[in-house]
Tab-separated table of C-alpha atoms in Angstrom:
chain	number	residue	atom	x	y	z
A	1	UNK	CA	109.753	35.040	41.105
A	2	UNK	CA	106.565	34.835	39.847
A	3	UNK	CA	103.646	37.736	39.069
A	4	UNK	CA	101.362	36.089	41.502
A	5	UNK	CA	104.082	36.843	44.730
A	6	UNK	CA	103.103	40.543	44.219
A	7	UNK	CA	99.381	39.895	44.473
A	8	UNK	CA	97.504	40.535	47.842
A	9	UNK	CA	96.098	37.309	49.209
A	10	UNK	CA	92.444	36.519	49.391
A	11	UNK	CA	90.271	33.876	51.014
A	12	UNK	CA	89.102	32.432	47.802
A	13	UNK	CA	93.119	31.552	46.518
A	14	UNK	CA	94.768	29.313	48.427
A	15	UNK	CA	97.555	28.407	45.449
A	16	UNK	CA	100.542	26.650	46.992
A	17	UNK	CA	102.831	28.224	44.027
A	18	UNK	CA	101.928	32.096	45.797
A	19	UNK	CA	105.385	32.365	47.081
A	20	UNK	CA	107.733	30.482	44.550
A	21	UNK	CA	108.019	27.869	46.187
A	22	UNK	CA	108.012	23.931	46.131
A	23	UNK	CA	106.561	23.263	50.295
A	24	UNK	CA	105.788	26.423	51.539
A	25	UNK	CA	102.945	28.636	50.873
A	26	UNK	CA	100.900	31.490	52.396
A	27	UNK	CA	97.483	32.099	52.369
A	28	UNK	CA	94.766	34.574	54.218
A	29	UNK	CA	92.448	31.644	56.321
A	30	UNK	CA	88.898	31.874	57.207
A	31	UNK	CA	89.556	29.708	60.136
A	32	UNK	CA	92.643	30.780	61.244
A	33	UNK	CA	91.182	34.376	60.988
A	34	UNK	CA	94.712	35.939	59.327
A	35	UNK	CA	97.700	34.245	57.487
A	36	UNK	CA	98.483	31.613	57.925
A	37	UNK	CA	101.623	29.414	56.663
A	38	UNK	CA	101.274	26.125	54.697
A	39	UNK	CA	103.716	23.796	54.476
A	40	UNK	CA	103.224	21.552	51.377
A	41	UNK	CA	104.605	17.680	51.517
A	42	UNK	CA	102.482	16.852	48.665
A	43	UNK	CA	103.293	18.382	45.927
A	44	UNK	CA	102.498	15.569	43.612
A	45	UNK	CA	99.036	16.060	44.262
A	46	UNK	CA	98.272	12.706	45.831
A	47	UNK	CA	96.050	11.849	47.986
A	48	UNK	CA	94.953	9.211	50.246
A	49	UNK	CA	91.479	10.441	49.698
A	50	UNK	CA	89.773	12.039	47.362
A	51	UNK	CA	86.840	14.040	48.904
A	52	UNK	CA	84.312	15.821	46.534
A	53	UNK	CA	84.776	19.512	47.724
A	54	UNK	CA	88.290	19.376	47.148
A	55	UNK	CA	90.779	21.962	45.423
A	56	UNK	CA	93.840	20.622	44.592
A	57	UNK	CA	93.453	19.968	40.441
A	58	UNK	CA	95.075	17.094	39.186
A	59	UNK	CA	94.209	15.393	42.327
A	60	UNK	CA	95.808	11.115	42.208
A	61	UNK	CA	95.782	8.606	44.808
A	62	UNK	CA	98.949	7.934	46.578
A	63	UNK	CA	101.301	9.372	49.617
A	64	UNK	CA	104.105	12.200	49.481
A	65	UNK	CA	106.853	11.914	47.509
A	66	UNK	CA	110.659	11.987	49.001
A	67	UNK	CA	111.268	15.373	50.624
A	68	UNK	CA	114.160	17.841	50.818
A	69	UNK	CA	113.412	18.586	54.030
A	70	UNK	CA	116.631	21.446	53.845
A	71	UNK	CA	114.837	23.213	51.281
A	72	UNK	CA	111.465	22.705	53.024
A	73	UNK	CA	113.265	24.755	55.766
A	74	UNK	CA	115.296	27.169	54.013
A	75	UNK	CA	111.929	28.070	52.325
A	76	UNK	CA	109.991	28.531	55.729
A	77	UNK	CA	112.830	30.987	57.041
A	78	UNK	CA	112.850	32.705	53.957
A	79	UNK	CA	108.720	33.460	53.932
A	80	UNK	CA	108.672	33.989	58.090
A	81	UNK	CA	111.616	36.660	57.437
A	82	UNK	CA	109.698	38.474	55.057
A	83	UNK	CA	106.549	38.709	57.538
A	84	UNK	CA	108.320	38.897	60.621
A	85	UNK	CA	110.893	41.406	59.505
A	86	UNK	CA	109.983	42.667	55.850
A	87	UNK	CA	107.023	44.353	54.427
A	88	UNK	CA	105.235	41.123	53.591
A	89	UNK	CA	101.709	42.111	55.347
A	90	UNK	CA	101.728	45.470	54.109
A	91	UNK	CA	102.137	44.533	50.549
A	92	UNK	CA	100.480	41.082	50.614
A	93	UNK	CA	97.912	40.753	52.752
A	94	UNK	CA	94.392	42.808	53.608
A	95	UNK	CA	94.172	45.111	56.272
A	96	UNK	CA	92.086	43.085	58.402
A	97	UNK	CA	94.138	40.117	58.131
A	98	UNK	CA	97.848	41.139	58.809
A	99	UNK	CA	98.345	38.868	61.782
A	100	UNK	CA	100.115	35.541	61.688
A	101	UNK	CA	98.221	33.310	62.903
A	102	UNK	CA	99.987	29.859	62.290
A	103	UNK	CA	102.364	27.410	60.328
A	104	UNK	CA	100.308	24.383	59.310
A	105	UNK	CA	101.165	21.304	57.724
A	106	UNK	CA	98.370	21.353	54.823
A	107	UNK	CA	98.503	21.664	50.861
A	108	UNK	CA	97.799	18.945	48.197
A	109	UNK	CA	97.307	16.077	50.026
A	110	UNK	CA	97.539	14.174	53.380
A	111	UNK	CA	100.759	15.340	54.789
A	112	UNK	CA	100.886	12.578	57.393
A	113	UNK	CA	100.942	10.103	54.501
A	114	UNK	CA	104.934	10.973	53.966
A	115	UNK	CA	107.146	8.737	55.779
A	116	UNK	CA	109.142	11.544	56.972
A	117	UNK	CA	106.199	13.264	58.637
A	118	UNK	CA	108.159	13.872	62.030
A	119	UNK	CA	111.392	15.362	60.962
A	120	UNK	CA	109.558	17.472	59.112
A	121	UNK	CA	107.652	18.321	62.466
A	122	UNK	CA	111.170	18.554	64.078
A	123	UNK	CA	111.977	20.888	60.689
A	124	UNK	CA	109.502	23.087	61.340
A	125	UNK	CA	109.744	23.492	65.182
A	126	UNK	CA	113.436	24.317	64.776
A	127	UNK	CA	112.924	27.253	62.206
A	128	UNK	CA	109.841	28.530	64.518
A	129	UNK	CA	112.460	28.618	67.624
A	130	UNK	CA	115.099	30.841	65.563
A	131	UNK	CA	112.276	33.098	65.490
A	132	UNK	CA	111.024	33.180	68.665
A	133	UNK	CA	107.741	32.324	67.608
A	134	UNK	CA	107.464	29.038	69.836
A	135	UNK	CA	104.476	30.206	72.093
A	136	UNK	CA	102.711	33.061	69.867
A	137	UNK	CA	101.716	31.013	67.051
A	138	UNK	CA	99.939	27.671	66.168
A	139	UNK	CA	101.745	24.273	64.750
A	140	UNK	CA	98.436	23.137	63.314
A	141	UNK	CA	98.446	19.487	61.151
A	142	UNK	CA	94.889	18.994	59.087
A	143	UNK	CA	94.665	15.838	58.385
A	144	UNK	CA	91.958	12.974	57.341
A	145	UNK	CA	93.092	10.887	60.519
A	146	UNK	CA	94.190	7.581	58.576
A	147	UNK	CA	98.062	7.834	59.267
A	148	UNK	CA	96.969	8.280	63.488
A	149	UNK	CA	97.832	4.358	63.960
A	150	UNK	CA	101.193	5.010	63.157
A	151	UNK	CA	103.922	5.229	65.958
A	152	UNK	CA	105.814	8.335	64.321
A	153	UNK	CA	102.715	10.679	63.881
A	154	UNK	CA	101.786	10.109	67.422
A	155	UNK	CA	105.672	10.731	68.240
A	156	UNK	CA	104.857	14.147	65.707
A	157	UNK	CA	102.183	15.416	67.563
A	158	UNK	CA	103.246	14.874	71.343
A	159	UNK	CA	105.936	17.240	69.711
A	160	UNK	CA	103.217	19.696	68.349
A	161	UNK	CA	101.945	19.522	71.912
A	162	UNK	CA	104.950	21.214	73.895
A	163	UNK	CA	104.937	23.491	70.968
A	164	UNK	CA	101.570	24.907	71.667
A	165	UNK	CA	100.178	23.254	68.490
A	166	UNK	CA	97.117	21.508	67.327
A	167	UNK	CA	94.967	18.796	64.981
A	168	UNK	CA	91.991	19.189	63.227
A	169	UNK	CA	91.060	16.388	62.099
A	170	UNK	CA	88.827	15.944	59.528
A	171	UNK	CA	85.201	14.864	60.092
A	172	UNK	CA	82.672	15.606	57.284
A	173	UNK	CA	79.926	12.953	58.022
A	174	UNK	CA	79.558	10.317	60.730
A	175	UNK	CA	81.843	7.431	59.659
A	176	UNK	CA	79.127	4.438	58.497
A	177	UNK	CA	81.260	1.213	57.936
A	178	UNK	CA	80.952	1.318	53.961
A	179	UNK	CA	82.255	3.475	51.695
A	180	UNK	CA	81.887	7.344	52.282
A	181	UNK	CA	80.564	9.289	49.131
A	182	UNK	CA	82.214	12.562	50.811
A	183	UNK	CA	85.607	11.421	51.064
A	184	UNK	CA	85.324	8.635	48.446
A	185	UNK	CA	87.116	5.840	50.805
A	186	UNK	CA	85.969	2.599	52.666
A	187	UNK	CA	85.329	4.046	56.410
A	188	UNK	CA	85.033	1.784	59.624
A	189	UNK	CA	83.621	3.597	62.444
A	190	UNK	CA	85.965	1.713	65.026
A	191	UNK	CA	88.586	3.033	62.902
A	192	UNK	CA	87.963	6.461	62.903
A	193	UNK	CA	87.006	6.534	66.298
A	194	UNK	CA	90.163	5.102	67.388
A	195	UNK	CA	92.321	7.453	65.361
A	196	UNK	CA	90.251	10.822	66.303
A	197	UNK	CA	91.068	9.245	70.167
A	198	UNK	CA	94.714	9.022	69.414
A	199	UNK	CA	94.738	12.541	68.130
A	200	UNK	CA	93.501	14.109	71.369
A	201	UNK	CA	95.737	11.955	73.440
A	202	UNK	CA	98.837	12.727	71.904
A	203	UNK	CA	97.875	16.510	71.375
A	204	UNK	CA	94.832	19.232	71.754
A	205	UNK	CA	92.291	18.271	68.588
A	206	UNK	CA	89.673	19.943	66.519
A	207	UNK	CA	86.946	18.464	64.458
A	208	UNK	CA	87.100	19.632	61.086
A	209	UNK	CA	83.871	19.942	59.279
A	210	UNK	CA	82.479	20.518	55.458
A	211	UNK	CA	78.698	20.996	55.010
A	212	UNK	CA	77.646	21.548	51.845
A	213	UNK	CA	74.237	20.251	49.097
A	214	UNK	CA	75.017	17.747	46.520
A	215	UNK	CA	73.008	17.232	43.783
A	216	UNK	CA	70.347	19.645	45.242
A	217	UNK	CA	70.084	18.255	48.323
A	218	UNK	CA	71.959	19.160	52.150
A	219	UNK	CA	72.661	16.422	54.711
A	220	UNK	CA	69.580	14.965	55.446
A	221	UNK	CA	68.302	14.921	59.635
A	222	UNK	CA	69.292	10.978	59.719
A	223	UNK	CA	72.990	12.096	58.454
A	224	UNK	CA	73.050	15.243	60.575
A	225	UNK	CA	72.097	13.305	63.910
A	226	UNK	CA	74.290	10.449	63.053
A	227	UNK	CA	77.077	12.819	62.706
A	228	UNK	CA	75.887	14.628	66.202
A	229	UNK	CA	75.593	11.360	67.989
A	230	UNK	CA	78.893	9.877	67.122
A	231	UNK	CA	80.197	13.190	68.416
A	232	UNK	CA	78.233	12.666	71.497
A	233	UNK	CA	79.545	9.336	71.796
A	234	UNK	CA	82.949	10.543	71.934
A	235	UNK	CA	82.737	13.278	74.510
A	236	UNK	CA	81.077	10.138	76.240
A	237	UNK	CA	84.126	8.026	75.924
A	238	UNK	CA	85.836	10.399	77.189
A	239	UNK	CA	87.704	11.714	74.584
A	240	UNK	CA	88.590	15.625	75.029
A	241	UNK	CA	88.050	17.404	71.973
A	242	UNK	CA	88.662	21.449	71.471
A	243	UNK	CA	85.637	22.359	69.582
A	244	UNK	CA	84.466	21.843	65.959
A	245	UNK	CA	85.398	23.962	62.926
A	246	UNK	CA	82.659	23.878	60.893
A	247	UNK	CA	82.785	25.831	57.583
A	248	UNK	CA	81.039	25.905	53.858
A	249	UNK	CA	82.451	26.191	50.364
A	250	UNK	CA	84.333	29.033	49.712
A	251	UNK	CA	86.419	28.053	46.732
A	252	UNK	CA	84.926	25.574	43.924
A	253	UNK	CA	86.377	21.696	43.796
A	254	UNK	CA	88.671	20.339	41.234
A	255	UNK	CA	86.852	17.180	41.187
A	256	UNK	CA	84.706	15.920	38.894
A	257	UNK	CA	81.817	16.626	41.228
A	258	UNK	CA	82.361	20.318	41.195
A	259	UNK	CA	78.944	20.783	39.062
A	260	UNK	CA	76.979	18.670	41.983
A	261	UNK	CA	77.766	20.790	44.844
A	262	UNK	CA	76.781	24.229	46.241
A	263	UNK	CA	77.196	25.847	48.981
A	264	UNK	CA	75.001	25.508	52.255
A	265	UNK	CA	72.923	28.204	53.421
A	266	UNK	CA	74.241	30.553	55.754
A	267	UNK	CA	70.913	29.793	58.062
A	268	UNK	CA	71.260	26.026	58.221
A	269	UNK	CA	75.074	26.131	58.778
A	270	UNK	CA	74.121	28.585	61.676
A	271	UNK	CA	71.336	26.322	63.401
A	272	UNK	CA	73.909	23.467	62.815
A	273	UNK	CA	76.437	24.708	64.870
A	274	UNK	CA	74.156	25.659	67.439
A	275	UNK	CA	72.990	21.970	67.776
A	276	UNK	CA	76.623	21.097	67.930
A	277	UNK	CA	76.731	23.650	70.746
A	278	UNK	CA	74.388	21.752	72.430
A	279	UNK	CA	76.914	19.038	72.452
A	280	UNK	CA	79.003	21.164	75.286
A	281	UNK	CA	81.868	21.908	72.240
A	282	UNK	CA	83.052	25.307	71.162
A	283	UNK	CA	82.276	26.046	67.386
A	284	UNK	CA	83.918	27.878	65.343
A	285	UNK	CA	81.685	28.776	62.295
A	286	UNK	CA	83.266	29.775	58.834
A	287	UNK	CA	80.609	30.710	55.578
């Protein structure tokens, strides 16, 4: 066991090595609002993507490696014990975050890229039932979207539905067909919109949104009302979305952009998410 396990958790650290282990991870979320659980099925550090604002150092292109998905559960039991039953959120976490909040399939790159996505949704869902926990706390999959076409992700998240679970699915600008400086892939907005339509069909969704400056500058009103209007568009089509998570940077990127970016101000993030208000959605704001 490692130094860092005895160190209390803070929004700014999201390491996937905080418990020991190879897939599972705690950390204290600004969105989730307490701890929640990460489960890890990259932990080669590839990516589909490769989106400026990102964390994960060492960061390659590519899809999850093969799994152990008996370890991947032995290691979930393990950590849920400790906070269920032990003294975890006493000794690890701040006062004003000792609630768990969720178990979501996130970490070092898009977990819906490994081939055994769904048993390790079945994985999962079986450890959170000898717990009891089916019901009080989120299944939550972030994800880019890309895998959505994909019959045994939908299959995944139909079983994240009856579990009480949810997406959010990643939306940092309006997808232009071209290639997407944010994300650093070739976007088609057909695509996108048919995947983010999947999503909420097969299980409740959230948009999941970055705003940030680069090189000096913040989205400019063309971006930001592209970005509203393909929202609007949606909710149009009749797509039923949740709400949007919109949040800032809060940790600094791995990438080699890190010296471009900065964080948005508090004020425009604010009158943002009012205009995506407008919109009819919920938003949920985190600086």
């Amino acid at each position: 066991m490692t130094s860092k396990t005895t160190q209390i958790l803070q929004v700014v650290d999201h390491s996937r090595d905080s418990a020991g282990c190879v897939y599972v991870y705690p950390v204290v979320s600004r969105r989730a609002g307490g701890v929640s659980v990460g489960i890890n099925l990259n932990p080669n550090n590839a990516c589909n993507w490769r989106c400026v604002y990102c964390q994960v150092p060492d960061l390659i292109r590519g899809g999850a490696p093969q799994l152990d998905l008996e370890l991947m559960q032995s290691e979930l039991r393990h950590l849920l014990h400790d906070i269920v039953h032990g003294d975890f959120m006493q000794t690890r976490v701040p006062p004003e975050a000792r609630r768990l909040n969720d178990v979501a399939f996130s970490g070092n790159g898009e977990p819906t890229s490994s081939v055994q996505f769904l048993a390790c949704v079945e994985g999962v869902a079986a450890v959170l039932q000898e717990f009891e926990l089916v019901g009080k706390i989120k299944l939550v999959l972030i994800t880019n979207g890309s895998q959505l076409d994909r019959e045994q992700v939908q299959t995944a998240l139909g079983i994240m539905r009856d579990l009480g679970g949810e997406v959010w699915f990643k939306l940092d600008r309006a997808p232009l067909d071209g290639f997407s400086v944010v994300n650093q892939i070739q976007h088609k907005q057909t695509q996108v919109a048919r995947r983010l339509m999947l999503a909420a069909q097969h299980c409740p969704t959230w948009i999941q949104t970055c705003m940030f400056e680069m090189d000096g500058a913040l989205p400019d009103e063309e971006q930001v009302t592209a970005y509203l209007d393909f929202l609007q568009e949606r909710i149009a089509a009749g797509v039923q979305l949740e709400g949007v998570l919109l949040y800032g940077l809060a940790r600094p990127s791995m990438q080699a952009e890190a010296s471009r970016l900065l964080a948005a101000p508090s004020e425009w993030m604010q009158k943002l998410a009012q205009r995506i208000a407008g919109l009819g959605l919920e938003v949920k704001l985190s600086l």
